[in-house]
């Protein structure tokens, strides 16, 4: 093999580091029987490196670029432009020019060629670099080809390519470029083929776009394309576009855009037979490369040519399953208010707590609901239950069933009642005193069991520790599924009963939202108020406040002791952590950092409380909420007594309100208990990890997060860990972080998202589910990470999801908008208790609402207006 140039049909086994992603794929598919790839050669990365490695100006500019951040847009643009100019003025090595001359003589020096960039950092599993580097068509003559090789090299430093690498964490020094020089095909028709539908993600559908002339016609947006979809061996859908223009190559080089005649504009670009033939070629390529592909193709003289193929990096992985037939999976993260990926240890430990048929994909968990949906009698029930946690899950399932081509459906599937109506069956409010005793005993039993666990687990190590945790997990499961919790389940039904009946009898919407303010026994809302109390301790001490504004994680609590008021502040923070320190964002994943492990995460919330509230705000807020709830109750009962059968209606309503206020707060305790136990397990496992580091079995304690519970047990038993597996999982986790998990996905990979079907919205309003009544206007603060929140009084929090750890932030806001959630998820419950208007399930809220915009949140009707 020539170090400078390698023939396309000879580079199947050439390292990617020499020919780049595009070249590597072309080399592989050129060997597939029945797949035609235009002849040509690849100028390897050797030429790029040799041409630039001794260019001092290039190296200096590259070093300056490497230290910039994404926000330095102007400086990035300036330096990138200078790098491009530098590359275009670079003299090519004589050996490279000679190798290109020899290759052109072999393939035909007088022919026209397409010159395409092929980077070593492209077509990666997590970053395709599609459209980032340049392609030049119909280039004729050696001097022009050499000049366009330089242009391809320079395209590695367009602003968009530089930003793309930075966003994907790829070092600019990894951006070596090879260049593909390929015989130019002058096609009658060309286009793009996806071997998985890019809109639905269905792996069994091939999607083809086709237009007349060169593929640049479609890429540049000059003309619309026909769209064909092939499922199996049949064309399932065709859309014939009006194709007004085509781009053709000129004999002297370059291209021209020409108008098409009316008859050709309306013609189907490919025949049905050609569509099926092309889809068959696509499946061959996909099978050979092992994953769905984005393929550029062209048709000339009756032959299909493949000019490029790259993996589709945007597809969400299909949950792993061994069950036969069509399967339907529902996201657990959308129900648990944590749609971020989980690390393997967190996934495996969570799986040990539940009997549900769960599957993994993309670092997330999904429940296989196929069997539940298959039984018509239980289908309506499961859809309603899932709809309570996220109404868009319900709509997605109804859409899937209504289509009728994946799972059998019935007419009843189209008439599922609303979530509230399902819940509004009259609750069984019997023996309240005994049920309250049962709940208190349930909590007391858990606290005693947790204390015993903390005491005993200290004596365990090695594989005995793992056996001990496995033996303790049934205690956690019995706590989570204890029948004594039925009282707060009835309280949830009471809330729905009140909402339905107060609207039916009085025209009052979402009456329960006010009635649940400041209820007792809510461990989560109490946490938010407790942090206000910590702020009260700190407020009198300016030195402590100043310290907190500049505090660093190292010795954060220890250094407090040196300040006036520092001891008091430290004691208050430690008391808070004693009760709530096991909490954090994404707390269902045991690997996430807890507040007690990094207490400085509390500082922004403490400073916000000091800034936005006065002394005793927690107690005043609780008392105010309680007064508003009592006032609402009094008003409702008085209005009911004016109705026919008013005394009876008022009496039943009073019983519902009493039950609701007495028991609904307990609903937050199961998750608190679960994460408390998880944290005890985690602390013991980290001690084992420290021993493994000391023995040099693993490199750092957090390596254990990338092993499952059983794998970690085996590592402890054998004192051996496969570092390649750990590293591969770390890299996979980075890819998973970039993925957006679907609410519903099938075993075909098809994604169903769900929509709100409403026609009563103001123009431009963003619909969602109203979960806490009221209307509020204010500044939107779009917050993606809780520790980055800097909230002022009157702000409206806009975020992807809120779990219990966000509660201290919710105390200080005036409104809440999330992308995920239902009426009984944590953010909704806390918003109602604090009396904050809230809407959940607003699709892409953090993208459509910009930080700092003034918005109106209508938590009664369920929409957001950007003002």
Coordinates of N, CA, C and O in Angstrom, one line a residue, residues 352-479:
X352 N -33.2 -4.7 41.0 CA -33.4 -5.7 42.1 C -34.5 -5.3 43.1 O -34.9 -6.1 43.9
X353 N -35.1 -4.1 42.9 CA -36.1 -3.6 43.8 C -37.5 -3.8 43.3 O -38.5 -3.6 44.0
X354 N -37.6 -4.2 42.0 CA -39.0 -4.3 41.4 C -39.2 -5.6 40.7 O -38.3 -6.2 40.1
X355 N -40.5 -6.1 40.8 CA -40.8 -7.3 40.0 C -41.3 -7.0 38.6 O -41.6 -7.9 37.9
X356 N -41.4 -5.7 38.2 CA -41.9 -5.4 36.9 C -40.9 -5.9 35.8 O -39.7 -6.0 36.0
X357 N -41.5 -6.3 34.6 CA -40.6 -6.8 33.5 C -39.9 -5.6 32.8 O -40.4 -5.1 31.9
X358 N -38.7 -5.3 33.4 CA -38.0 -4.1 32.9 C -36.9 -4.5 31.9 O -36.3 -5.6 32.1
X359 N -36.6 -3.6 31.0 CA -35.5 -3.9 30.0 C -34.7 -2.6 29.9 O -35.1 -1.5 30.3
X360 N -33.4 -2.7 29.4 CA -32.5 -1.6 29.4 C -32.3 -1.2 27.9 O -32.3 -2.0 27.0
X361 N -32.0 0.1 27.8 CA -31.6 0.7 26.5 C -31.1 2.1 26.7 O -31.8 2.9 27.3
X362 N -29.9 2.4 26.1 CA -29.4 3.7 26.2 C -29.2 4.2 27.6 O -29.3 5.4 27.9
X363 N -28.9 3.3 28.6 CA -28.7 3.7 30.0 C -30.0 4.0 30.7 O -30.0 4.5 31.8
X364 N -31.1 3.7 30.1 CA -32.4 3.9 30.8 C -33.2 2.6 30.9 O -32.9 1.6 30.2
X365 N -34.2 2.6 31.7 CA -35.0 1.4 32.0 C -36.4 1.6 31.3 O -36.9 2.8 31.2
X366 N -36.9 0.5 30.8 CA -38.2 0.5 30.1 C -39.0 -0.7 30.6 O -38.5 -1.7 30.9
X367 N -40.3 -0.5 30.8 CA -41.2 -1.6 31.2 C -41.8 -2.2 30.0 O -42.3 -1.5 29.1
X368 N -41.7 -3.5 29.9 CA -42.4 -4.2 28.8 C -43.9 -4.4 29.1 O -44.2 -5.1 30.0
X369 N -44.7 -3.6 28.4 CA -46.1 -3.6 28.7 C -46.9 -4.4 27.7 O -48.2 -4.3 27.7
X370 N -46.3 -5.2 26.9 CA -46.9 -6.0 25.9 C -48.1 -6.8 26.4 O -49.2 -6.8 25.9
X371 N -47.7 -7.6 27.4 CA -48.7 -8.6 28.0 C -49.9 -7.8 28.6 O -51.1 -8.2 28.5
X372 N -49.6 -6.7 29.2 CA -50.7 -5.9 29.8 C -51.6 -5.3 28.8 O -52.8 -5.2 29.0
X373 N -51.0 -4.9 27.6 CA -51.8 -4.3 26.6 C -52.6 -5.4 25.8 O -53.6 -5.1 25.1
X374 N -52.1 -6.6 25.8 CA -52.6 -7.7 25.0 C -54.0 -8.2 25.5 O -54.8 -8.7 24.8
X375 N -54.2 -8.0 26.8 CA -55.5 -8.4 27.4 C -56.5 -7.3 27.4 O -56.3 -6.3 28.1
X376 N -57.6 -7.4 26.5 CA -58.5 -6.2 26.4 C -59.1 -5.8 27.8 O -59.3 -4.6 28.0
X377 N -59.3 -6.7 28.7 CA -59.9 -6.4 30.0 C -59.0 -5.4 30.8 O -59.5 -4.5 31.5
X378 N -57.7 -5.7 30.7 CA -56.8 -4.9 31.5 C -56.2 -3.7 30.8 O -55.5 -2.9 31.4
X379 N -56.4 -3.7 29.5 CA -55.7 -2.7 28.7 C -56.1 -1.2 29.1 O -55.2 -0.4 29.3
X380 N -57.4 -1.0 29.3 CA -57.8 0.4 29.6 C -57.2 0.8 31.0 O -56.7 1.9 31.2
X381 N -57.1 -0.2 31.9 CA -56.6 0.1 33.3 C -55.2 0.5 33.2 O -54.7 1.4 33.8
X382 N -54.3 -0.3 32.5 CA -52.9 0.0 32.4 C -52.6 1.3 31.7 O -51.8 2.1 32.1
X383 N -53.4 1.6 30.7 CA -53.2 2.9 30.0 C -53.5 4.1 30.9 O -52.8 5.1 31.0
X384 N -54.6 3.9 31.7 CA -54.9 5.0 32.7 C -53.9 5.1 33.8 O -53.5 6.3 34.1
X385 N -53.4 4.0 34.3 CA -52.4 4.1 35.3 C -51.1 4.8 34.8 O -50.5 5.7 35.5
X386 N -50.7 4.5 33.6 CA -49.5 5.1 33.1 C -49.8 6.6 32.7 O -48.9 7.4 32.9
X387 N -51.0 6.9 32.4 CA -51.4 8.3 32.1 C -51.4 9.2 33.3 O -51.2 10.4 33.2
X388 N -51.5 8.6 34.5 CA -51.4 9.4 35.7 C -50.0 9.9 35.9 O -49.9 11.0 36.4
X389 N -49.0 9.1 35.5 CA -47.6 9.6 35.7 C -47.2 10.5 34.6 O -46.4 11.4 34.8
X390 N -47.8 10.3 33.4 CA -47.4 11.2 32.2 C -48.5 11.0 31.2 O -48.6 10.0 30.5
X391 N -49.4 12.0 31.0 CA -50.5 11.8 30.0 C -50.0 11.6 28.6 O -50.7 11.0 27.8
X392 N -48.8 12.0 28.2 CA -48.3 11.8 26.9 C -48.0 10.4 26.6 O -48.0 9.9 25.5
X393 N -47.6 9.6 27.7 CA -47.5 8.2 27.6 C -48.8 7.5 27.2 O -48.9 6.7 26.3
X394 N -49.8 8.0 27.8 CA -51.2 7.5 27.5 C -51.6 7.7 26.1 O -52.0 6.8 25.4
X395 N -51.3 9.0 25.6 CA -51.7 9.3 24.3 C -50.9 8.5 23.3 O -51.4 8.1 22.2
X396 N -49.6 8.3 23.6 CA -48.7 7.5 22.7 C -49.2 6.1 22.5 O -49.3 5.5 21.4
X397 N -49.6 5.5 23.7 CA -50.1 4.1 23.6 C -51.4 4.0 22.9 O -51.7 3.1 22.1
X398 N -52.3 5.0 23.1 CA -53.6 5.0 22.3 C -53.3 5.2 20.8 O -54.0 4.5 20.0
X399 N -52.4 6.0 20.5 CA -52.0 6.2 19.0 C -51.5 4.8 18.4 O -51.9 4.4 17.4
X400 N -50.7 4.2 19.2 CA -50.1 2.9 18.7 C -51.3 1.9 18.5 O -51.3 1.2 17.5
X401 N -52.1 1.8 19.5 CA -53.2 0.8 19.5 C -54.2 1.1 18.4 O -54.7 0.2 17.7
X402 N -54.5 2.4 18.2 CA -55.5 2.8 17.2 C -55.1 2.5 15.8 O -55.9 2.2 14.9
X403 N -53.7 2.5 15.6 CA -53.2 2.2 14.3 C -53.5 0.7 13.9 O -53.7 0.4 12.7
X404 N -53.5 -0.1 14.9 CA -53.9 -1.5 14.7 C -53.0 -2.4 13.9 O -53.4 -3.6 13.6
X405 N -51.8 -2.0 13.5 CA -50.9 -2.8 12.7 C -49.7 -3.4 13.5 O -48.9 -4.1 13.0
X406 N -49.7 -3.1 14.8 CA -48.6 -3.6 15.6 C -49.1 -4.6 16.7 O -48.6 -5.6 16.9
X407 N -50.1 -4.1 17.4 CA -50.8 -5.0 18.4 C -52.3 -4.9 18.1 O -52.8 -4.0 17.6
X408 N -53.0 -6.1 18.3 CA -54.5 -6.0 18.1 C -55.2 -5.0 18.9 O -54.8 -4.8 20.1
X409 N -56.2 -4.3 18.4 CA -56.9 -3.3 19.1 C -58.4 -3.5 19.0 O -58.8 -4.3 18.2
X410 N -59.1 -2.8 19.8 CA -60.6 -2.9 19.8 C -61.1 -1.4 19.8 O -60.4 -0.5 20.0
X411 N -62.4 -1.3 19.5 CA -63.0 0.0 19.5 C -62.8 0.7 20.8 O -62.7 2.0 20.9
X412 N -62.8 0.0 21.9 CA -62.7 0.6 23.2 C -61.4 1.3 23.4 O -61.3 2.2 24.2
X413 N -60.4 0.9 22.7 CA -59.1 1.6 22.8 C -59.2 3.1 22.5 O -58.4 3.9 23.0
X414 N -60.1 3.4 21.6 CA -60.2 4.8 21.2 C -61.1 5.6 22.1 O -61.2 6.8 21.9
X415 N -61.6 5.0 23.2 CA -62.5 5.7 24.1 C -62.1 5.6 25.5 O -62.9 5.4 26.4
X416 N -60.8 5.6 25.8 CA -60.3 5.5 27.1 C -60.6 6.8 27.8 O -60.4 7.9 27.3
X417 N -61.2 6.7 29.0 CA -61.5 7.9 29.8 C -60.3 8.7 30.2 O -59.2 8.2 30.1
X418 N -60.5 9.9 30.7 CA -59.4 10.7 31.2 C -58.8 10.1 32.4 O -59.5 9.4 33.1
X419 N -57.6 10.5 32.8 CA -57.0 10.0 34.0 C -57.8 10.3 35.2 O -57.9 9.5 36.1
X420 N -58.2 11.6 35.3 CA -59.0 12.0 36.4 C -60.3 11.2 36.6 O -60.7 10.8 37.7
X421 N -60.9 10.9 35.5 CA -62.2 10.1 35.6 C -61.9 8.7 36.1 O -62.7 8.2 36.8
X422 N -60.8 8.2 35.7 CA -60.4 6.8 36.2 C -60.2 6.8 37.7 O -60.7 6.0 38.4
X423 N -59.5 7.9 38.2 CA -59.3 8.0 39.6 C -60.5 8.3 40.4 O -60.6 8.1 41.6
X424 N -61.5 9.0 39.7 CA -62.6 9.5 40.5 C -63.6 8.5 41.0 O -64.7 8.9 41.4
X425 N -63.3 7.3 40.9 CA -64.2 6.3 41.6 C -64.1 6.7 43.0 O -63.1 7.1 43.6
X426 N -65.2 6.5 43.7 CA -65.3 7.0 45.1 C -64.4 6.2 46.0 O -64.5 5.0 46.1
X427 N -63.5 6.9 46.7 CA -62.6 6.2 47.6 C -63.3 5.6 48.8 O -64.4 6.1 49.2
X428 N -62.6 4.6 49.4 CA -63.2 3.9 50.6 C -62.6 4.6 51.8 O -61.5 4.3 52.2
X429 N -63.4 5.6 52.4 CA -62.9 6.3 53.5 C -63.4 5.7 54.8 O -64.3 6.1 55.4
X430 N -62.8 4.5 55.1 CA -63.2 3.8 56.3 C -62.1 3.6 57.3 O -60.9 3.5 56.9
X431 N -62.4 3.7 58.6 CA -61.5 3.4 59.7 C -60.2 4.3 59.6 O -59.1 3.8 59.6
X432 N -60.4 5.6 59.5 CA -59.3 6.5 59.3 C -58.3 6.5 60.5 O -57.1 6.6 60.3
X433 N -58.8 6.3 61.7 CA -58.0 6.3 62.9 C -57.0 5.2 62.8 O -55.8 5.3 63.1
X434 N -57.5 4.0 62.5 CA -56.7 2.8 62.4 C -55.7 2.9 61.2 O -54.5 2.5 61.4
X435 N -56.1 3.5 60.1 CA -55.2 3.6 59.0 C -54.1 4.6 59.3 O -53.0 4.4 58.8
X436 N -54.4 5.6 60.0 CA -53.3 6.5 60.4 C -52.3 5.8 61.3 O -51.1 6.0 61.2
X437 N -52.8 5.0 62.3 CA -51.9 4.2 63.1 C -51.1 3.3 62.3 O -49.9 3.1 62.5
X438 N -51.7 2.7 61.3 CA -51.0 1.8 60.4 C -49.8 2.5 59.6 O -48.7 2.0 59.5
X439 N -50.1 3.7 59.1 CA -49.1 4.5 58.4 C -48.0 4.9 59.3 O -46.8 4.8 58.9
X440 N -48.3 5.3 60.5 CA -47.2 5.7 61.5 C -46.4 4.5 61.8 O -45.2 4.6 62.0
X441 N -47.0 3.3 62.0 CA -46.3 2.1 62.3 C -45.4 1.7 61.1 O -44.3 1.2 61.3
X442 N -45.9 1.9 59.9 CA -45.2 1.6 58.7 C -43.9 2.4 58.6 O -42.8 1.9 58.4
X443 N -44.0 3.7 58.9 CA -42.8 4.6 58.9 C -41.9 4.2 60.1 O -40.7 4.1 59.9
X444 N -42.5 3.9 61.3 CA -41.7 3.5 62.4 C -40.9 2.2 62.2 O -39.7 2.1 62.5
X445 N -41.6 1.3 61.5 CA -40.9 0.0 61.2 C -39.7 0.2 60.3 O -38.7 -0.4 60.4
X446 N -40.0 1.1 59.3 CA -38.9 1.4 58.3 C -37.7 2.1 59.0 O -36.5 1.7 58.8
X447 N -38.0 3.0 59.9 CA -36.9 3.7 60.6 C -36.1 2.8 61.4 O -34.8 2.8 61.5
X448 N -36.8 1.9 62.2 CA -36.0 0.9 63.0 C -35.2 0.0 62.1 O -34.1 -0.4 62.4
X449 N -35.8 -0.5 61.0 CA -35.1 -1.4 60.1 C -33.9 -0.7 59.5 O -32.8 -1.3 59.4
X450 N -34.0 0.6 59.1 CA -32.9 1.3 58.6 C -31.8 1.5 59.6 O -30.6 1.3 59.2
X451 N -32.2 1.8 60.8 CA -31.1 1.9 61.9 C -30.4 0.6 62.1 O -29.2 0.6 62.2
X452 N -31.1 -0.5 62.1 CA -30.5 -1.8 62.2 C -29.6 -2.1 61.0 O -28.5 -2.6 61.2
X453 N -30.0 -1.7 59.9 CA -29.2 -1.9 58.6 C -27.9 -1.2 58.8 O -26.8 -1.7 58.5
X454 N -28.0 0.1 59.2 CA -26.8 0.9 59.3 C -25.8 0.3 60.3 O -24.6 0.3 60.0
X455 N -26.3 -0.3 61.3 CA -25.5 -0.8 62.4 C -24.8 -2.1 61.9 O -23.6 -2.3 62.0
X456 N -25.6 -3.0 61.3 CA -25.1 -4.3 60.9 C -24.2 -4.3 59.7 O -23.2 -5.0 59.6
X457 N -24.5 -3.4 58.7 CA -23.7 -3.4 57.4 C -22.3 -3.0 57.7 O -21.4 -3.4 56.9
X458 N -22.0 -2.3 58.8 CA -20.6 -1.9 59.1 C -19.7 -3.1 59.3 O -18.5 -3.1 59.2
X459 N -20.3 -4.2 59.7 CA -19.6 -5.4 60.0 C -19.3 -6.3 58.8 O -18.7 -7.4 58.9
X460 N -19.9 -5.9 57.6 CA -19.8 -6.8 56.5 C -18.8 -6.2 55.5 O -18.6 -5.0 55.3
X461 N -18.1 -7.2 54.8 CA -17.1 -6.8 53.8 C -17.0 -8.0 52.8 O -17.5 -9.1 53.1
X462 N -16.3 -7.7 51.7 CA -16.1 -8.8 50.7 C -17.4 -9.3 50.2 O -18.4 -8.5 50.1
X463 N -17.4 -10.5 49.8 CA -18.7 -11.1 49.2 C -19.8 -11.2 50.2 O -21.0 -11.2 49.9
X464 N -19.4 -11.2 51.5 CA -20.5 -11.2 52.6 C -21.3 -10.0 52.5 O -22.5 -10.0 52.8
X465 N -20.7 -8.8 52.1 CA -21.5 -7.6 52.0 C -22.6 -7.7 50.9 O -23.7 -7.3 51.1
X466 N -22.2 -8.3 49.8 CA -23.1 -8.4 48.7 C -24.3 -9.4 49.1 O -25.4 -9.2 48.7
X467 N -23.9 -10.5 49.7 CA -24.9 -11.4 50.2 C -25.9 -10.7 51.2 O -27.1 -11.0 51.2
X468 N -25.3 -9.9 52.0 CA -26.1 -9.2 53.0 C -27.1 -8.2 52.4 O -28.3 -8.1 52.7
X469 N -26.6 -7.5 51.4 CA -27.5 -6.5 50.7 C -28.6 -7.3 49.9 O -29.8 -6.9 50.0
X470 N -28.3 -8.4 49.3 CA -29.3 -9.2 48.6 C -30.3 -9.7 49.6 O -31.5 -9.7 49.3
X471 N -29.9 -10.0 50.8 CA -30.8 -10.5 51.8 C -31.7 -9.4 52.4 O -32.8 -9.6 52.9
X472 N -31.1 -8.2 52.3 CA -31.9 -7.0 52.8 C -32.9 -6.5 51.8 O -33.9 -5.8 52.2
X473 N -32.7 -6.7 50.5 CA -33.5 -6.1 49.5 C -35.0 -6.5 49.7 O -35.9 -5.6 49.4
X474 N -35.4 -7.7 50.1 CA -36.8 -8.0 50.4 C -37.4 -7.0 51.4 O -38.6 -6.7 51.3
X475 N -36.6 -6.5 52.4 CA -37.1 -5.6 53.3 C -37.5 -4.3 52.6 O -38.5 -3.6 52.9
X476 N -36.7 -3.9 51.7 CA -37.0 -2.7 50.9 C -38.2 -2.9 50.1 O -39.1 -2.0 50.0
X477 N -38.3 -4.0 49.4 CA -39.5 -4.3 48.5 C -40.8 -4.3 49.4 O -41.8 -3.8 49.0
X478 N -40.7 -5.0 50.5 CA -41.9 -5.0 51.4 C -42.3 -3.7 51.9 O -43.5 -3.4 52.0
X479 N -41.3 -2.8 52.1 CA -41.6 -1.4 52.5 C -42.3 -0.7 51.4 O -43.3 0.0 51.6

